[in-house]
Each structure stands twice: as structure tokens, then as C-alpha cells.
Short mmCIF file of C-alpha atoms and ligand atoms in Angstrom, two decimals:
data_model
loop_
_atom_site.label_atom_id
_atom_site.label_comp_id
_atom_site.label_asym_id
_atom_site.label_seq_id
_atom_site.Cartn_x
_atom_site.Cartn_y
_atom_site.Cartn_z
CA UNK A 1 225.56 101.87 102.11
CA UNK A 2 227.92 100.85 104.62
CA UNK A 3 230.80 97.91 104.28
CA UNK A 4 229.00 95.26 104.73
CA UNK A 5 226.54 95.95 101.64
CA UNK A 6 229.66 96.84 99.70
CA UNK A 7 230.67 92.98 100.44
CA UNK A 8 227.66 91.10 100.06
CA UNK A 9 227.19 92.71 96.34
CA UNK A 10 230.92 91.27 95.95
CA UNK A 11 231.22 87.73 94.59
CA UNK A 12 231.61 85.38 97.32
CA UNK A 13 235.41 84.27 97.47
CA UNK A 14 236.49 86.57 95.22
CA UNK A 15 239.90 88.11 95.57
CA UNK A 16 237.71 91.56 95.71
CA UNK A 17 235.92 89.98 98.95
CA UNK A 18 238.61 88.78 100.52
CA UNK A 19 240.32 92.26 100.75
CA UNK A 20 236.98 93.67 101.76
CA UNK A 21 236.30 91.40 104.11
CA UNK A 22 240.21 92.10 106.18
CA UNK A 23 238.87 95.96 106.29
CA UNK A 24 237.17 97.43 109.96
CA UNK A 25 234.44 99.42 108.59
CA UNK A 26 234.64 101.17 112.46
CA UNK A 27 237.91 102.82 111.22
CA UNK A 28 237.90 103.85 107.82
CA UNK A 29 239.82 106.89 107.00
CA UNK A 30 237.94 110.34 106.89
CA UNK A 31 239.32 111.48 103.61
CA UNK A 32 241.14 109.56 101.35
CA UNK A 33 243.02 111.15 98.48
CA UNK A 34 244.70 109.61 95.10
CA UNK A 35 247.12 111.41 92.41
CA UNK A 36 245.96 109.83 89.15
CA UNK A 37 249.58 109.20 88.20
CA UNK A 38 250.31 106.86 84.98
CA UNK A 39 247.89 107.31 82.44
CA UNK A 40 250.92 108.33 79.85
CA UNK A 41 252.25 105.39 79.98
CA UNK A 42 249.72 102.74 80.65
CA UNK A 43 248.65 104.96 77.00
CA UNK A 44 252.36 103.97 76.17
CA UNK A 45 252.35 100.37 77.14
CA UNK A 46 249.66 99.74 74.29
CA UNK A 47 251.36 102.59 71.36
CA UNK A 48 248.18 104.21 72.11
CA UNK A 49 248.36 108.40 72.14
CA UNK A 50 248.67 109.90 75.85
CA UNK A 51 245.10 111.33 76.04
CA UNK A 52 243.60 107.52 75.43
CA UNK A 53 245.76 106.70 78.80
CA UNK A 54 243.30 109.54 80.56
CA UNK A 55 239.98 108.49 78.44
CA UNK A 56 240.65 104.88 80.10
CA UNK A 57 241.83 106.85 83.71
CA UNK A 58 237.84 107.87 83.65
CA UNK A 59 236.67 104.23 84.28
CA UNK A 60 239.01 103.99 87.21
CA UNK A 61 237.61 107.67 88.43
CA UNK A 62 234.19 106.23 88.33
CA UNK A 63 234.77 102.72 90.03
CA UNK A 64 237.15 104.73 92.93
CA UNK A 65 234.47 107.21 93.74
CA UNK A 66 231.82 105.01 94.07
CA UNK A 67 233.49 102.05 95.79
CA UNK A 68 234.51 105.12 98.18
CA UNK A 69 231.10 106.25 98.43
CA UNK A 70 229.78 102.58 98.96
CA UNK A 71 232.31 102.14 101.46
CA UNK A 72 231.16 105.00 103.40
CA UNK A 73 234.32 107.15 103.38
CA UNK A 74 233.62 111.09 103.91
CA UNK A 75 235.55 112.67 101.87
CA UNK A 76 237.41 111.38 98.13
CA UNK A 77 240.22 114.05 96.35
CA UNK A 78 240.93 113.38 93.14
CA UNK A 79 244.25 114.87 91.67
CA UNK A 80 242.78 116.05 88.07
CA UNK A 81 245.12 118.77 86.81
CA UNK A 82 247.85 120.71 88.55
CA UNK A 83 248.70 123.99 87.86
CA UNK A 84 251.67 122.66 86.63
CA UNK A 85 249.78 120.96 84.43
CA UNK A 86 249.37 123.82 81.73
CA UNK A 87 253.12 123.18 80.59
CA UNK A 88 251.75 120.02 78.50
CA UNK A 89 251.12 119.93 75.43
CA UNK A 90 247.88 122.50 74.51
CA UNK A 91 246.04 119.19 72.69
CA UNK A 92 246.07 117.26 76.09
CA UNK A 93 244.93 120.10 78.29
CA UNK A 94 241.94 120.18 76.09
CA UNK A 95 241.52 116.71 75.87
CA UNK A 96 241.74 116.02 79.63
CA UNK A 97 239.67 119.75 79.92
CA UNK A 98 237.00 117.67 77.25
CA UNK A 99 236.90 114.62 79.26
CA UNK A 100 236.40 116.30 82.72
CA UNK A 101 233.34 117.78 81.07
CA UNK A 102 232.30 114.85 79.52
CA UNK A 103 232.61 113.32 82.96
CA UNK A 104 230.25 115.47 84.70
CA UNK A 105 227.67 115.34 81.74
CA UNK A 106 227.22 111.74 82.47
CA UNK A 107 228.22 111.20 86.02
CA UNK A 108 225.74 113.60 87.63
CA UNK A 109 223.20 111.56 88.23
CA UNK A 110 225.47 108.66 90.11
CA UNK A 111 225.96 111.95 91.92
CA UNK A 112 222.60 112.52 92.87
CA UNK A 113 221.59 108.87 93.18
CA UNK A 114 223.91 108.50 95.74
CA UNK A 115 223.98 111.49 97.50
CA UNK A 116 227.60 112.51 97.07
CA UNK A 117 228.54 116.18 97.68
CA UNK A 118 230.55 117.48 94.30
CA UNK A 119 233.25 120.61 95.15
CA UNK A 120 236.36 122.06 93.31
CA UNK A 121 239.53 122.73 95.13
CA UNK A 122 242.05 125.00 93.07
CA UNK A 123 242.18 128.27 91.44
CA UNK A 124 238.31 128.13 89.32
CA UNK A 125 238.49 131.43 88.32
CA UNK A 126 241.93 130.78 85.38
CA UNK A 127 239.56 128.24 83.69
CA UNK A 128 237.38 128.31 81.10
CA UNK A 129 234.17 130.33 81.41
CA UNK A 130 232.33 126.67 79.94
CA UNK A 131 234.14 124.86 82.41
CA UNK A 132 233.73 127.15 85.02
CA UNK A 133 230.10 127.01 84.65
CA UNK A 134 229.58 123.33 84.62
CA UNK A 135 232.09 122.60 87.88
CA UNK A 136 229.99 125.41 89.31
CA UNK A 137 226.75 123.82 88.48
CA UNK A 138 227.80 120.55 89.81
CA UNK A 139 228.52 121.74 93.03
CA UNK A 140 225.44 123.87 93.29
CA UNK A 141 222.75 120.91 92.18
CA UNK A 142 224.75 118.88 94.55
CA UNK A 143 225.16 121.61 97.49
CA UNK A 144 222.64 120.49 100.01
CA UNK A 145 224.04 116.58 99.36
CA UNK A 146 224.80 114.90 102.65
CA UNK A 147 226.91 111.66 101.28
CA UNK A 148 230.73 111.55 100.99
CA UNK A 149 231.69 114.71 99.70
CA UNK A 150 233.98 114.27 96.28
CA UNK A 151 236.55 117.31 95.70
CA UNK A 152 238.16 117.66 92.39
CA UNK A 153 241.47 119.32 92.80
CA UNK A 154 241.42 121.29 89.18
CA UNK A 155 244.33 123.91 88.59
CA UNK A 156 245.55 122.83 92.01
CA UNK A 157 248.99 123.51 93.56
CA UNK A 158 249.69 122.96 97.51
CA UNK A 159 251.53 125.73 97.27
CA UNK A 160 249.23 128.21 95.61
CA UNK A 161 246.63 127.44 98.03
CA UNK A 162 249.09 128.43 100.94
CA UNK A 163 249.83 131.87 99.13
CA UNK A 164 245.75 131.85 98.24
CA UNK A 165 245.32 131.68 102.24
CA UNK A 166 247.97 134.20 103.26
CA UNK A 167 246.37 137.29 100.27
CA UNK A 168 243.55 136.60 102.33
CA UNK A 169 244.50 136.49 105.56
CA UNK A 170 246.54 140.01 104.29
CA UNK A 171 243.54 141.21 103.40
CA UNK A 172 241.13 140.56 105.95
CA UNK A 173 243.72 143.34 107.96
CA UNK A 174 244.58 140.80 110.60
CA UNK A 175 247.63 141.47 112.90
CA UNK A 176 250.46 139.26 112.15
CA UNK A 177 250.82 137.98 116.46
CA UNK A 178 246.93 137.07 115.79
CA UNK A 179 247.74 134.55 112.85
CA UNK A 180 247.73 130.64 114.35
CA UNK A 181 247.45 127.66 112.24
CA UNK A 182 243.76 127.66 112.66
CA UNK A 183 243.75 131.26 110.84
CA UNK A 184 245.61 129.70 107.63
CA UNK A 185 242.98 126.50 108.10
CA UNK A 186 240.20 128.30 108.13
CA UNK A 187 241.63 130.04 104.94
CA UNK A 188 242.22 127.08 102.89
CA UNK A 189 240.03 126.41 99.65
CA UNK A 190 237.85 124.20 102.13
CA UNK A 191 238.72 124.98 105.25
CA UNK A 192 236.13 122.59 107.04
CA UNK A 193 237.47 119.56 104.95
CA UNK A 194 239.03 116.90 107.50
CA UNK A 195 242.61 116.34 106.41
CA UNK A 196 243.14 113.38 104.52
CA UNK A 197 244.20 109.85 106.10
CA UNK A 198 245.10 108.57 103.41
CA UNK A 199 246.83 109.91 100.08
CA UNK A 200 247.67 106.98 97.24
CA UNK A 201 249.93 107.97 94.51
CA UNK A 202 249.44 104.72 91.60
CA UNK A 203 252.36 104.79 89.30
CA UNK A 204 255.04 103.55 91.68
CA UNK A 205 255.87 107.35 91.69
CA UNK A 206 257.18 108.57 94.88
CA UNK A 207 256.49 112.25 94.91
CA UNK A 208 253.84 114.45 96.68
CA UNK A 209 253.47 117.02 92.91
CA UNK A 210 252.52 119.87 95.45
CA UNK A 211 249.07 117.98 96.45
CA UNK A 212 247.88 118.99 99.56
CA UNK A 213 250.92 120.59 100.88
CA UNK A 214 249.18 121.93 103.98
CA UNK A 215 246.52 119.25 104.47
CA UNK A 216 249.14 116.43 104.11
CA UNK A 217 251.21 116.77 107.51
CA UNK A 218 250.38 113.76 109.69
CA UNK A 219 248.80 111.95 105.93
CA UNK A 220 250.10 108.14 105.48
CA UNK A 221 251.30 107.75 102.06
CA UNK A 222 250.26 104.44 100.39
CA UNK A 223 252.85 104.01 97.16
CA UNK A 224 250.54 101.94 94.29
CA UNK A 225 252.59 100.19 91.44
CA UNK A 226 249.29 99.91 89.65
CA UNK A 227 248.97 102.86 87.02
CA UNK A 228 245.97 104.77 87.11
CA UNK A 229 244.02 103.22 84.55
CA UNK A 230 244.05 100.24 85.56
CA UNK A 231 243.35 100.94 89.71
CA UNK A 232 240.12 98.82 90.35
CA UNK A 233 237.84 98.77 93.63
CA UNK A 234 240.29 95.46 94.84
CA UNK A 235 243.46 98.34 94.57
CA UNK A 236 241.22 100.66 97.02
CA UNK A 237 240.14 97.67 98.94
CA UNK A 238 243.79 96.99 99.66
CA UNK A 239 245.03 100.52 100.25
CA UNK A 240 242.69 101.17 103.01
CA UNK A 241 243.98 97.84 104.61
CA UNK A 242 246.82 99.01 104.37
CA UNK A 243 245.96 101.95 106.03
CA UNK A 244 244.43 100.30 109.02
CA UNK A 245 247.74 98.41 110.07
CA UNK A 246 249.81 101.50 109.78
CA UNK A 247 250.61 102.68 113.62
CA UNK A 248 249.83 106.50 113.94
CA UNK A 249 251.64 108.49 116.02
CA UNK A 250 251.05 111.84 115.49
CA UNK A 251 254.70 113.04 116.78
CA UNK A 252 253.73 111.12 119.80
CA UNK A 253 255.59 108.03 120.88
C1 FPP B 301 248.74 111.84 85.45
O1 FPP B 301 249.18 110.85 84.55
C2 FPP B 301 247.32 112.12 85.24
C3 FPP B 301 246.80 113.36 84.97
C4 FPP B 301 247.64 114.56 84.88
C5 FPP B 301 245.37 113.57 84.73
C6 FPP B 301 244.40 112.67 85.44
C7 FPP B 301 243.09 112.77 84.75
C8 FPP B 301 242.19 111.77 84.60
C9 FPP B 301 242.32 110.45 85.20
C10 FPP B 301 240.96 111.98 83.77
C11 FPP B 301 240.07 113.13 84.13
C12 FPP B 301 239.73 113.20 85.56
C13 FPP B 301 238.49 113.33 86.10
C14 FPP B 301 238.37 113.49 87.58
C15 FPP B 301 237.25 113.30 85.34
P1 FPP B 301 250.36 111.22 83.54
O2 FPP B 301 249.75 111.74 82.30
O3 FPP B 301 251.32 112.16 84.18
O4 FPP B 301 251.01 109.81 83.32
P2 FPP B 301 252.55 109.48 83.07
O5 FPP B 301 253.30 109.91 84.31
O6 FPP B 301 252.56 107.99 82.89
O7 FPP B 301 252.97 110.22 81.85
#
């Protein structure tokens, strides 16, 4: 799939093909990433309990990773659970826990049918052995996948990553004057992973949550008001326009 398909399955003269239409499929970014911000109180908004704000936040999931994959875009984070996240309530860890299962039950196939590349990114080995299992059996039936690769960031902090990378650098007994920032890349969770372009927060938030920390230095931040559950392919559409008019300097002039 390329742009172009992506557009001519769009309605023509629809809002959705108008964005579409204003993006250069020559220069899409290499990885975007979103944090799934607002599902409490889109769940809020309709006196509806906070997990029924992340049971709707699964239909935007869906239409986000394969607009993304349609699109052609490499790489797609998704900003599931923080490691901060354990201080809620124990009922909506295991809800969203439930749902991220649920998820992969019955999104596998879209993940084989269109070739998309499934991995983790966060600390695996503090969840569930049942979870653990299925996330690992989702990456391994999609392993040899050559189509935008998806991460899940699951028990993810930017930080923790960083200390993650250093223990191992410790370990592998290299000499502190040896250590560049290509040793702590090639120590990250996925250290061949481009770094993303692009990192939406919906939510009108304004805050990074420790996403990325190291992967995020030259990132442009696109701000959504939208909350999560309601971010459709048109929001994407619009963010990666957005995208393409920034001017990127790099700490160049
Ligand atoms: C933040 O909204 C959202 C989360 C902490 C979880 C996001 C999870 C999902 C969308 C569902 C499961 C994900 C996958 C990939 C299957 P919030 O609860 O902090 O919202 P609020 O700020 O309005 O309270």
C-alpha cells in the first residue's frame, strides 16, 4: 500500500481526502509515535467508568495502526502503559492489562495480513507470565514480518530505559572513555529503531510522561486537542501534514 491507494479507498471530497491528498508521500516521517492521552475523560464526558474511555481508545488503536501501515510509515509507538502507570487503581491495570490481551487475540491476523512487524519496548519481564507469553508470541509469529514495524511501549519509562542501557553497558565491562552515544544507542530496548519524527500527544496535554526520553531529541511534537478515543485516520492525516511544513533544523541554522 502506498498513499495513493490509501486515497483512492477514501471517499472522493471527503474531508478525510482532502487532508490526504495535502500529504507528500516522498516524505513521510520514519517513525511516528502517539501517547494515548484522554481516555479518562472522554469516559468522563459521557458518566461512563474510566476503563470504558480505554475499551473505546482500542478502536482508535486499530484505525491509527493501520492508516499508518496503509500509509506506508516504518515504524508506529504506541504509549500503552507507563511504569508509572501501576499507581492507578489495581481494577484499571487489569482492565487495560485485559484489553491489551484482548487486542492481540483479535488483531493478529490484521497483523499478518498486512505484514506489520509486532515488538514490545519496556521492562517485559515485571508483567504477567500470561501476558508475557502472548506479547512474546506476537512478536515471534510476526518476527520475520517486513511491513511497518508496530512497538508497544508496555511498562515503559524513558528513563528506565536509559538506566536499562547504562546496567548493561556496566556490565558488558566497557571502559568509561570508550562509551559514545552510539554505545547507549545500541543499548536501547531497540537499538536499530529510527528515532521518531513525529510524537502526537491527543488530549491537549503538553507533557512528554517520560516517553522516549532518549529517542525524542530532535522529535517534532504535534499537540492534538482530540482525546484519544475519538483520534480517527483524518486526526493522523492532519498530524503528518503538519509535520511536513515544520522546518527542521537539527541545531543547524
Ligand atoms: C491515557 O489516558 C491512556 C492510557 C494510560 C492507556 C492507553 C490504552 C489504550 C488506548 C488501550 C489499550 C492499548 C492497546 C495498544 C491495545 P488517561 O487514562 O490518562 O486519560 P485522562 O488523562 O483523561 O484521565
Amino acid at each position: 500500500m502506498s498513499l495513493s491507494d490509501v486515497i483512492a479507498r477514501l471517499p472522493p471530497g471527503s474531508p478525510e481526502a482532502l487532508l490526504a491528498r495535502q500529504i507528500d508521500g516522498d516524505r513521510l516521517p520514519a517513525h511516528v509515535a502517539i501517547i494515548m492521552d484522554g481516555n479518562g475523560r472522554w469516559a468522563a464526558q459521557r458518566h461512563l467508568p474510566r476503563v470504558e474511555g480505554h475499551r473505546s481508545g482500542i478502536t482508535s488503536v486499530r484505525e491509527a495502526v493501520e492508516t499508518s501501515a496503509r500509509l506506508g510509515i516504518p515504524v508506529l509507538t504506541l504509549y500503552a502503559f507507563s511504569i508509572e502507570n501501576w499507581k492507578r487503581p489495581r481494577t484499571e491495570v487489569s482492565a487495560l492489562m485485559a484489553l491489551l490481551r484482548r487486542y492481540l487475540r483479535s488483531e493478529l491476523h490484521m497483523l499478518m495480513e498486512h505484514g506489520i512487524r509486532f515488538r514490545v519496548v519496556g521492562r517485559k519481564d515485571a508483567l504477567s507470565p500470561e501476558i508475557q507469553k502472548e506479547l512474546s508470541d506476537a512478536e515471534r509469529a510476526t518476527a520475520a514480518h517486513t511491513g511497518m514495524q508496530f512497538n508497544i511501549a508496555l511498562n515503559y519509562g524513558g528513563r528506565a530505559e536509559i538506566v536499562d542501557a547504562v546496567r548493561a553497558i556496566v556490565a558488558s565491562g566497557v571502559s568509561a572513555d570508550k562509551v559514545t552515544e552510539k554505545t547507549v544507542q545500541s543499548h536501547l530496548y531497540i537499538p536499530e529503531m529510527p528515532d521518531p519524527d513525529l510524537v502526537i500527544r491527543t488530549s491537549g496535554e503538553a507533557r512528554l510522561s517520560n516517553f522516549l526520553l532518549w529517542e525524542v531529541a530532535y522529535s517534532e511534537l504535534l499537540l492534538s486537542d482530540v482525546l484519544f478515543p475519538d483520534f480517527r485516520r483524518d486526526h493522523l492525516f492532519d498530524a503528518v501534514r503538519q509535520y511536513q511544513r515544520r522546518d527542521r533544523r537539527f541545531g543547524a541554522v
